[in-house]
Every structure is written in structure tokens, then in C-alpha cells.
């Protein structure tokens, strides 16, 4: 996820950034756990990665909802312009 944010450097955090970040986080974790512990054959691995993508995307949508509420309530004030992603 950090590599994704470093490469694409989004100017604004929107729902797409959260969705993709959630997918990437779950995919990488699932794949690494498979390499270290499970060593599944191709078909079960693909099914596992597909379910990881779905749950990661849904988690990203949930986190975007939380982020919006925090922004609405003034907890996060101009995070991007005050040095959040630009530094």
C-alpha cells in the first residue's frame, strides 16, 4: 500500500484510493501467508486471492466512510495540504 501511494501520489484521498489500497493490502498479505505457510495449488490460491480482493475492497470502502466522518467532524483538517501526502 505504501508503494502504491508513493508511486501514484494521489493529490486527494478519494474512495478509489481507499478501495485499491484495501485490495492491495489484503492481496499481498494473503499471498505472503500462502508462500510461507500454506503453499496452495494454483486453483485454490486464485480463489483465495479473489476472496481476499473482495474483502479488502469492502474494507477500503468502510475505511473511506470512517475517513469521511472524521473529516466532517473536523478531526482531520486539511490533512493533505498541511503535509500529509505531500511530504
mmCIF file of N, CA, C and O in Angstrom:
data_model
loop_
_atom_site.group_PDB
_atom_site.id
_atom_site.type_symbol
_atom_site.label_atom_id
_atom_site.label_comp_id
_atom_site.label_asym_id
_atom_site.label_seq_id
_atom_site.Cartn_x
_atom_site.Cartn_y
_atom_site.Cartn_z
ATOM 1 N N UNK A 1 0.838 -1.183 0.000
ATOM 2 C CA UNK A 1 0.000 0.000 0.000
ATOM 3 C C UNK A 1 0.879 1.242 0.000
ATOM 4 O O UNK A 1 0.613 2.197 -0.732
ATOM 5 N N UNK A 2 1.936 1.223 0.780
ATOM 6 C CA UNK A 2 2.840 2.374 0.802
ATOM 7 C C UNK A 2 3.475 2.591 -0.556
ATOM 8 O O UNK A 2 3.606 3.730 -1.015
ATOM 9 N N UNK A 3 3.867 1.511 -1.202
ATOM 10 C CA UNK A 3 4.457 1.620 -2.534
ATOM 11 C C UNK A 3 3.457 2.192 -3.526
ATOM 12 O O UNK A 3 3.794 3.042 -4.355
ATOM 13 N N UNK A 4 2.209 1.768 -3.435
ATOM 14 C CA UNK A 4 1.147 2.304 -4.296
ATOM 15 C C UNK A 4 1.001 3.808 -4.093
ATOM 16 O O UNK A 4 0.921 4.574 -5.057
ATOM 17 N N UNK A 5 0.985 4.245 -2.832
ATOM 18 C CA UNK A 5 0.842 5.674 -2.550
ATOM 19 C C UNK A 5 2.075 6.459 -2.986
ATOM 20 O O UNK A 5 1.958 7.598 -3.433
ATOM 21 N N UNK A 6 3.251 5.863 -2.868
ATOM 22 C CA UNK A 6 4.469 6.546 -3.304
ATOM 23 C C UNK A 6 4.557 6.668 -4.821
ATOM 24 O O UNK A 6 4.997 7.682 -5.347
ATOM 25 N N UNK A 7 4.141 5.635 -5.524
ATOM 26 C CA UNK A 7 4.236 5.652 -6.983
ATOM 27 C C UNK A 7 3.197 6.586 -7.593
ATOM 28 O O UNK A 7 3.513 7.420 -8.436
ATOM 29 N N UNK A 8 1.946 6.471 -7.175
ATOM 30 C CA UNK A 8 0.877 7.240 -7.808
ATOM 31 C C UNK A 8 0.626 8.594 -7.160
ATOM 32 O O UNK A 8 0.025 9.463 -7.784
ATOM 33 N N UNK A 9 1.076 8.789 -5.936
ATOM 34 C CA UNK A 9 0.951 10.062 -5.219
ATOM 35 C C UNK A 9 -0.384 10.769 -5.463
ATOM 36 O O UNK A 9 -0.422 11.808 -6.123
ATOM 37 N N UNK A 10 -1.462 10.218 -4.923
ATOM 38 C CA UNK A 10 -2.762 10.862 -5.139
ATOM 39 C C UNK A 10 -2.803 12.242 -4.492
ATOM 40 O O UNK A 10 -2.327 12.430 -3.383
ATOM 41 N N UNK A 11 -3.342 13.212 -5.227
ATOM 42 C CA UNK A 11 -3.458 14.581 -4.701
ATOM 43 C C UNK A 11 -4.535 14.660 -3.621
ATOM 44 O O UNK A 11 -4.470 15.475 -2.732
ATOM 45 N N UNK A 12 -5.534 13.818 -3.772
ATOM 46 C CA UNK A 12 -6.672 13.851 -2.858
ATOM 47 C C UNK A 12 -7.047 12.413 -2.518
ATOM 48 O O UNK A 12 -7.035 11.547 -3.374
ATOM 49 N N UNK A 13 -7.370 12.176 -1.281
ATOM 50 C CA UNK A 13 -7.793 10.846 -0.873
ATOM 51 C C UNK A 13 -9.275 10.690 -1.187
ATOM 52 O O UNK A 13 -10.115 11.323 -0.565
ATOM 53 N N UNK A 14 -9.588 9.854 -2.175
ATOM 54 C CA UNK A 14 -10.982 9.614 -2.535
ATOM 55 C C UNK A 14 -11.302 8.138 -2.360
ATOM 56 O O UNK A 14 -10.452 7.337 -1.964
ATOM 57 N N UNK A 15 -12.503 7.761 -2.687
ATOM 58 C CA UNK A 15 -12.976 6.399 -2.454
ATOM 59 C C UNK A 15 -12.156 5.372 -3.257
ATOM 60 O O UNK A 15 -11.917 4.263 -2.791
ATOM 61 N N UNK A 16 -11.698 5.759 -4.440
ATOM 62 C CA UNK A 16 -10.909 4.830 -5.259
ATOM 63 C C UNK A 16 -9.573 4.499 -4.615
ATOM 64 O O UNK A 16 -9.112 3.357 -4.665
ATOM 65 N N UNK A 17 -8.930 5.484 -4.000
ATOM 66 C CA UNK A 17 -7.644 5.259 -3.337
ATOM 67 C C UNK A 17 -7.818 4.277 -2.183
ATOM 68 O O UNK A 17 -7.035 3.342 -2.025
ATOM 69 N N UNK A 18 -8.857 4.464 -1.389
ATOM 70 C CA UNK A 18 -9.114 3.568 -0.266
ATOM 71 C C UNK A 18 -9.446 2.156 -0.754
ATOM 72 O O UNK A 18 -8.991 1.171 -0.178
ATOM 73 N N UNK A 19 -10.244 2.065 -1.806
ATOM 74 C CA UNK A 19 -10.645 0.763 -2.349
ATOM 75 C C UNK A 19 -9.422 -0.013 -2.851
ATOM 76 O O UNK A 19 -9.219 -1.177 -2.490
ATOM 77 N N UNK A 20 -8.599 0.630 -3.648
ATOM 78 C CA UNK A 20 -7.412 -0.031 -4.204
ATOM 79 C C UNK A 20 -6.415 -0.367 -3.100
ATOM 80 O O UNK A 20 -5.808 -1.449 -3.097
ATOM 81 N N UNK A 21 -6.234 0.531 -2.140
ATOM 82 C CA UNK A 21 -5.308 0.268 -1.038
ATOM 83 C C UNK A 21 -5.762 -0.941 -0.219
ATOM 84 O O UNK A 21 -4.938 -1.771 0.187
ATOM 85 N N UNK A 22 -7.054 -1.063 0.013
ATOM 86 C CA UNK A 22 -7.575 -2.220 0.745
ATOM 87 C C UNK A 22 -7.336 -3.520 -0.004
ATOM 88 O O UNK A 22 -6.945 -4.525 0.579
ATOM 89 N N UNK A 23 -7.564 -3.490 -1.308
ATOM 90 C CA UNK A 23 -7.322 -4.680 -2.131
ATOM 91 C C UNK A 23 -5.849 -5.063 -2.099
ATOM 92 O O UNK A 23 -5.502 -6.225 -1.891
ATOM 93 N N UNK A 24 -4.967 -4.094 -2.297
ATOM 94 C CA UNK A 24 -3.528 -4.380 -2.317
ATOM 95 C C UNK A 24 -3.043 -4.918 -0.973
ATOM 96 O O UNK A 24 -2.213 -5.838 -0.933
ATOM 97 N N UNK A 25 -3.543 -4.362 0.113
ATOM 98 C CA UNK A 25 -3.132 -4.829 1.438
ATOM 99 C C UNK A 25 -3.534 -6.286 1.651
ATOM 100 O O UNK A 25 -2.717 -7.105 2.096
ATOM 101 N N UNK A 26 -4.768 -6.623 1.322
ATOM 102 C CA UNK A 26 -5.223 -8.000 1.522
ATOM 103 C C UNK A 26 -4.549 -8.975 0.565
ATOM 104 O O UNK A 26 -4.204 -10.090 0.952
ATOM 105 N N UNK A 27 -4.379 -8.567 -0.691
ATOM 106 C CA UNK A 27 -3.722 -9.456 -1.659
ATOM 107 C C UNK A 27 -2.292 -9.778 -1.238
ATOM 108 O O UNK A 27 -1.872 -10.934 -1.284
ATOM 109 N N UNK A 28 -1.548 -8.755 -0.866
ATOM 110 C CA UNK A 28 -0.144 -9.001 -0.502
ATOM 111 C C UNK A 28 -0.055 -9.868 0.746
ATOM 112 O O UNK A 28 0.758 -10.794 0.804
ATOM 113 N N UNK A 29 -0.890 -9.598 1.747
ATOM 114 C CA UNK A 29 -0.867 -10.413 2.965
ATOM 115 C C UNK A 29 -1.253 -11.853 2.704
ATOM 116 O O UNK A 29 -0.597 -12.783 3.179
ATOM 117 N N UNK A 30 -2.292 -12.057 1.921
ATOM 118 C CA UNK A 30 -2.748 -13.413 1.609
ATOM 119 C C UNK A 30 -1.699 -14.175 0.812
ATOM 120 O O UNK A 30 -1.423 -15.348 1.072
ATOM 121 N N UNK A 31 -1.089 -13.506 -0.155
ATOM 122 C CA UNK A 31 -0.089 -14.167 -0.991
ATOM 123 C C UNK A 31 1.146 -14.551 -0.177
ATOM 124 O O UNK A 31 1.669 -15.657 -0.307
ATOM 125 N N UNK A 32 1.603 -13.649 0.696
ATOM 126 C CA UNK A 32 2.795 -13.946 1.504
ATOM 127 C C UNK A 32 2.516 -15.070 2.495
ATOM 128 O O UNK A 32 3.355 -15.955 2.687
ATOM 129 N N UNK A 33 1.342 -15.068 3.113
ATOM 130 C CA UNK A 33 0.982 -16.155 4.030
ATOM 131 C C UNK A 33 0.927 -17.476 3.271
ATOM 132 O O UNK A 33 1.361 -18.517 3.776
ATOM 133 N N UNK A 34 0.416 -17.449 2.034
ATOM 134 C CA UNK A 34 0.375 -18.665 1.234
ATOM 135 C C UNK A 34 1.787 -19.174 0.939
ATOM 136 O O UNK A 34 2.045 -20.373 1.033
ATOM 137 N N UNK A 35 2.690 -18.291 0.593
ATOM 138 C CA UNK A 35 4.068 -18.704 0.286
ATOM 139 C C UNK A 35 4.745 -19.298 1.520
ATOM 140 O O UNK A 35 5.408 -20.333 1.440
ATOM 141 N N UNK A 36 4.557 -18.657 2.679
ATOM 142 C CA UNK A 36 5.266 -19.094 3.888
ATOM 143 C C UNK A 36 4.643 -20.342 4.510
ATOM 144 O O UNK A 36 5.357 -21.272 4.886
ATOM 145 N N UNK A 37 3.307 -20.394 4.613
ATOM 146 C CA UNK A 37 2.671 -21.469 5.374
ATOM 147 C C UNK A 37 1.932 -22.508 4.536
ATOM 148 O O UNK A 37 2.096 -23.697 4.740
ATOM 149 N N UNK A 38 1.080 -22.071 3.616
ATOM 150 C CA UNK A 38 0.130 -22.997 3.001
ATOM 151 C C UNK A 38 0.616 -23.661 1.726
ATOM 152 O O UNK A 38 0.371 -24.831 1.502
ATOM 153 N N UNK A 39 1.245 -22.912 0.856
ATOM 154 C CA UNK A 39 1.711 -23.420 -0.447
ATOM 155 C C UNK A 39 0.580 -24.129 -1.205
ATOM 156 O O UNK A 39 0.691 -25.290 -1.601
ATOM 157 N N UNK A 40 -0.517 -23.394 -1.387
ATOM 158 C CA UNK A 40 -1.679 -23.944 -2.072
ATOM 159 C C UNK A 40 -1.403 -24.134 -3.556
ATOM 160 O O UNK A 40 -0.621 -23.401 -4.149
ATOM 161 N N UNK A 41 -2.078 -25.106 -4.175
ATOM 162 C CA UNK A 41 -2.011 -25.232 -5.633
ATOM 163 C C UNK A 41 -2.685 -24.018 -6.292
ATOM 164 O O UNK A 41 -3.359 -23.222 -5.643
ATOM 165 N N UNK A 42 -2.547 -23.901 -7.598
ATOM 166 C CA UNK A 42 -2.983 -22.705 -8.322
ATOM 167 C C UNK A 42 -4.468 -22.392 -8.149
ATOM 168 O O UNK A 42 -4.817 -21.251 -7.834
ATOM 169 N N UNK A 43 -5.340 -23.351 -8.361
ATOM 170 C CA UNK A 43 -6.781 -23.071 -8.313
ATOM 171 C C UNK A 43 -7.234 -22.590 -6.933
ATOM 172 O O UNK A 43 -7.893 -21.547 -6.842
ATOM 173 N N UNK A 44 -6.905 -23.278 -5.847
ATOM 174 C CA UNK A 44 -7.298 -22.746 -4.536
ATOM 175 C C UNK A 44 -6.647 -21.391 -4.226
ATOM 176 O O UNK A 44 -7.256 -20.542 -3.585
ATOM 177 N N UNK A 45 -5.418 -21.186 -4.706
ATOM 178 C CA UNK A 45 -4.746 -19.910 -4.482
ATOM 179 C C UNK A 45 -5.494 -18.778 -5.179
ATOM 180 O O UNK A 45 -5.708 -17.708 -4.594
ATOM 181 N N UNK A 46 -5.917 -19.001 -6.412
ATOM 182 C CA UNK A 46 -6.661 -17.977 -7.149
ATOM 183 C C UNK A 46 -7.984 -17.670 -6.453
ATOM 184 O O UNK A 46 -8.373 -16.497 -6.327
ATOM 185 N N UNK A 47 -8.671 -18.703 -5.976
ATOM 186 C CA UNK A 47 -9.929 -18.480 -5.249
ATOM 187 C C UNK A 47 -9.691 -17.727 -3.943
ATOM 188 O O UNK A 47 -10.460 -16.837 -3.571
ATOM 189 N N UNK A 48 -8.620 -18.061 -3.254
ATOM 190 C CA UNK A 48 -8.281 -17.366 -2.015
ATOM 191 C C UNK A 48 -7.943 -15.908 -2.281
ATOM 192 O O UNK A 48 -8.376 -15.008 -1.550
ATOM 193 N N UNK A 49 -7.178 -15.644 -3.348
ATOM 194 C CA UNK A 49 -6.820 -14.265 -3.693
ATOM 195 C C UNK A 49 -8.048 -13.464 -4.130
ATOM 196 O O UNK A 49 -8.147 -12.267 -3.846
ATOM 197 N N UNK A 50 -8.984 -14.125 -4.799
ATOM 198 C CA UNK A 50 -10.216 -13.437 -5.209
ATOM 199 C C UNK A 50 -11.038 -13.032 -3.989
ATOM 200 O O UNK A 50 -11.558 -11.907 -3.919
ATOM 201 N N UNK A 51 -11.150 -13.930 -3.024
ATOM 202 C CA UNK A 51 -11.907 -13.572 -1.813
ATOM 203 C C UNK A 51 -11.169 -12.513 -0.997
ATOM 204 O O UNK A 51 -11.792 -11.649 -0.381
ATOM 205 N N UNK A 52 -9.834 -12.546 -1.020
ATOM 206 C CA UNK A 52 -9.051 -11.514 -0.337
ATOM 207 C C UNK A 52 -9.261 -10.159 -1.002
ATOM 208 O O UNK A 52 -9.342 -9.131 -0.322
ATOM 209 N N UNK A 53 -9.363 -10.140 -2.327
ATOM 210 C CA UNK A 53 -9.621 -8.883 -3.042
ATOM 211 C C UNK A 53 -10.978 -8.311 -2.668
ATOM 212 O O UNK A 53 -11.116 -7.104 -2.431
ATOM 213 N N UNK A 54 -11.971 -9.165 -2.613
ATOM 214 C CA UNK A 54 -13.320 -8.718 -2.267
ATOM 215 C C UNK A 54 -13.363 -8.145 -0.854
ATOM 216 O O UNK A 54 -13.853 -7.037 -0.634
ATOM 217 N N UNK A 55 -12.810 -8.875 0.102
ATOM 218 C CA UNK A 55 -12.859 -8.386 1.485
ATOM 219 C C UNK A 55 -11.976 -7.150 1.665
ATOM 220 O O UNK A 55 -12.326 -6.251 2.435
ATOM 221 N N UNK A 56 -10.861 -7.073 0.948
ATOM 222 C CA UNK A 56 -10.014 -5.883 1.030
ATOM 223 C C UNK A 56 -10.688 -4.656 0.453
ATOM 224 O O UNK A 56 -10.605 -3.564 1.014
ATOM 225 N N UNK A 57 -11.378 -4.831 -0.672
ATOM 226 C CA UNK A 57 -12.111 -3.713 -1.268
ATOM 227 C C UNK A 57 -13.222 -3.229 -0.364
ATOM 228 O O UNK A 57 -13.421 -2.019 -0.194
ATOM 229 N N UNK A 58 -13.951 -4.165 0.239
ATOM 230 C CA UNK A 58 -15.017 -3.783 1.174
ATOM 231 C C UNK A 58 -14.445 -3.078 2.403
ATOM 232 O O UNK A 58 -15.011 -2.100 2.890
ATOM 233 N N UNK A 59 -13.313 -3.547 2.875
ATOM 234 C CA UNK A 59 -12.647 -2.881 3.999
ATOM 235 C C UNK A 59 -12.207 -1.472 3.636
ATOM 236 O O UNK A 59 -12.279 -0.550 4.455
ATOM 237 N N UNK A 60 -11.747 -1.299 2.394
ATOM 238 C CA UNK A 60 -11.378 0.029 1.925
ATOM 239 C C UNK A 60 -12.569 0.966 1.874
ATOM 240 O O UNK A 60 -12.465 2.145 2.224
ATOM 241 N N UNK A 61 -13.726 0.449 1.456
ATOM 242 C CA UNK A 61 -14.934 1.271 1.427
ATOM 243 C C UNK A 61 -15.371 1.669 2.836
ATOM 244 O O UNK A 61 -15.785 2.800 3.074
ATOM 245 N N UNK A 62 -15.260 0.738 3.759
ATOM 246 C CA UNK A 62 -15.597 1.039 5.156
ATOM 247 C C UNK A 62 -14.645 2.092 5.718
ATOM 248 O O UNK A 62 -15.062 3.043 6.379
ATOM 249 N N UNK A 63 -13.358 1.939 5.433
ATOM 250 C CA UNK A 63 -12.392 2.918 5.940
ATOM 251 C C UNK A 63 -12.601 4.291 5.311
ATOM 252 O O UNK A 63 -12.389 5.315 5.963
ATOM 253 N N UNK A 64 -13.051 4.338 4.061
ATOM 254 C CA UNK A 64 -13.362 5.619 3.445
ATOM 255 C C UNK A 64 -14.549 6.284 4.157
ATOM 256 O O UNK A 64 -14.531 7.494 4.394
ATOM 257 N N UNK A 65 -15.549 5.506 4.522
ATOM 258 C CA UNK A 65 -16.682 6.041 5.270
ATOM 259 C C UNK A 65 -16.255 6.618 6.609
ATOM 260 O O UNK A 65 -16.710 7.691 7.014
ATOM 261 N N UNK A 66 -15.358 5.924 7.295
ATOM 262 C CA UNK A 66 -14.838 6.414 8.571
ATOM 263 C C UNK A 66 -14.030 7.695 8.350
ATOM 264 O O UNK A 66 -14.166 8.671 9.095
ATOM 265 N N UNK A 67 -13.202 7.698 7.310
ATOM 266 C CA UNK A 67 -12.394 8.878 6.985
ATOM 267 C C UNK A 67 -13.279 10.087 6.705
ATOM 268 O O UNK A 67 -13.005 11.197 7.184
ATOM 269 N N UNK A 68 -14.366 9.886 5.948
ATOM 270 C CA UNK A 68 -15.291 10.986 5.653
ATOM 271 C C UNK A 68 -15.919 11.546 6.922
ATOM 272 O O UNK A 68 -16.039 12.757 7.076
ATOM 273 N N UNK A 69 -16.338 10.661 7.820
ATOM 274 C CA UNK A 69 -16.954 11.118 9.069
ATOM 275 C C UNK A 69 -15.954 11.900 9.922
ATOM 276 O O UNK A 69 -16.301 12.903 10.542
ATOM 277 N N UNK A 70 -14.702 11.437 9.972
ATOM 278 C CA UNK A 70 -13.680 12.164 10.723
ATOM 279 C C UNK A 70 -13.427 13.532 10.110
ATOM 280 O O UNK A 70 -13.242 14.522 10.831
ATOM 281 N N UNK A 71 -13.441 13.599 8.785
ATOM 282 C CA UNK A 71 -13.256 14.872 8.100
ATOM 283 C C UNK A 71 -14.437 15.805 8.367
ATOM 284 O O UNK A 71 -14.243 16.997 8.615
ATOM 285 N N UNK A 72 -15.648 15.273 8.313
ATOM 286 C CA UNK A 72 -16.864 16.051 8.580
ATOM 287 C C UNK A 72 -16.858 16.653 9.974
ATOM 288 O O UNK A 72 -17.281 17.787 10.168
ATOM 289 N N UNK A 73 -16.381 15.893 10.936
ATOM 290 C CA UNK A 73 -16.391 16.325 12.329
ATOM 291 C C UNK A 73 -15.188 17.178 12.699
ATOM 292 O O UNK A 73 -15.021 17.529 13.868
ATOM 293 N N UNK A 74 -14.327 17.469 11.745
ATOM 294 C CA UNK A 74 -13.191 18.341 11.999
ATOM 295 C C UNK A 74 -12.004 17.672 12.650
ATOM 296 O O UNK A 74 -11.079 18.358 13.093
ATOM 297 N N UNK A 75 -12.023 16.357 12.736
ATOM 298 C CA UNK A 75 -10.880 15.656 13.320
ATOM 299 C C UNK A 75 -9.688 15.739 12.375
ATOM 300 O O UNK A 75 -8.557 15.923 12.795
ATOM 301 N N UNK A 76 -9.960 15.618 11.107
ATOM 302 C CA UNK A 76 -8.915 15.733 10.086
ATOM 303 C C UNK A 76 -9.137 17.056 9.372
ATOM 304 O O UNK A 76 -10.138 17.259 8.716
ATOM 305 N N UNK A 77 -8.194 17.983 9.526
ATOM 306 C CA UNK A 77 -8.336 19.299 8.905
ATOM 307 C C UNK A 77 -7.246 19.483 7.857
ATOM 308 O O UNK A 77 -6.073 19.557 8.186
ATOM 309 N N UNK A 78 -7.658 19.547 6.616
ATOM 310 C CA UNK A 78 -6.735 19.805 5.509
ATOM 311 C C UNK A 78 -5.478 18.953 5.600
ATOM 312 O O UNK A 78 -4.368 19.432 5.467
ATOM 313 N N UNK A 79 -5.647 17.680 5.815
ATOM 314 C CA UNK A 79 -4.533 16.775 6.049
ATOM 315 C C UNK A 79 -3.558 16.772 4.879
ATOM 316 O O UNK A 79 -2.355 16.798 5.074
ATOM 317 N N UNK A 80 -4.054 16.759 3.675
ATOM 318 C CA UNK A 80 -3.179 16.695 2.509
ATOM 319 C C UNK A 80 -2.406 17.991 2.351
ATOM 320 O O UNK A 80 -1.204 17.977 2.126
ATOM 321 N N UNK A 81 -3.062 19.128 2.498
ATOM 322 C CA UNK A 81 -2.385 20.407 2.284
ATOM 323 C C UNK A 81 -1.459 20.781 3.438
ATOM 324 O O UNK A 81 -0.564 21.580 3.272
ATOM 325 N N UNK A 82 -1.671 20.211 4.602
ATOM 326 C CA UNK A 82 -0.808 20.516 5.738
ATOM 327 C C UNK A 82 0.343 19.528 5.875
ATOM 328 O O UNK A 82 0.970 19.448 6.918
ATOM 329 N N UNK A 83 0.618 18.752 4.833
ATOM 330 C CA UNK A 83 1.792 17.903 4.855
ATOM 331 C C UNK A 83 1.543 16.431 4.966
ATOM 332 O O UNK A 83 2.473 15.671 5.195
ATOM 333 N N UNK A 84 0.318 15.964 4.832
ATOM 334 C CA UNK A 84 0.041 14.541 4.945
ATOM 335 C C UNK A 84 0.653 13.730 3.836
ATOM 336 O O UNK A 84 1.523 12.909 4.044
ATOM 337 N N UNK A 85 0.231 13.951 2.597
ATOM 338 C CA UNK A 85 0.732 13.160 1.470
ATOM 339 C C UNK A 85 1.832 13.872 0.696
ATOM 340 O O UNK A 85 2.541 13.247 -0.061
ATOM 341 N N UNK A 86 1.964 15.175 0.848
ATOM 342 C CA UNK A 86 2.918 15.908 0.029
ATOM 343 C C UNK A 86 4.345 15.774 0.499
ATOM 344 O O UNK A 86 5.275 16.041 -0.229
ATOM 345 N N UNK A 87 4.548 15.394 1.733
ATOM 346 C CA UNK A 87 5.924 15.313 2.249
ATOM 347 C C UNK A 87 6.542 13.982 1.951
ATOM 348 O O UNK A 87 5.986 12.995 1.824
#
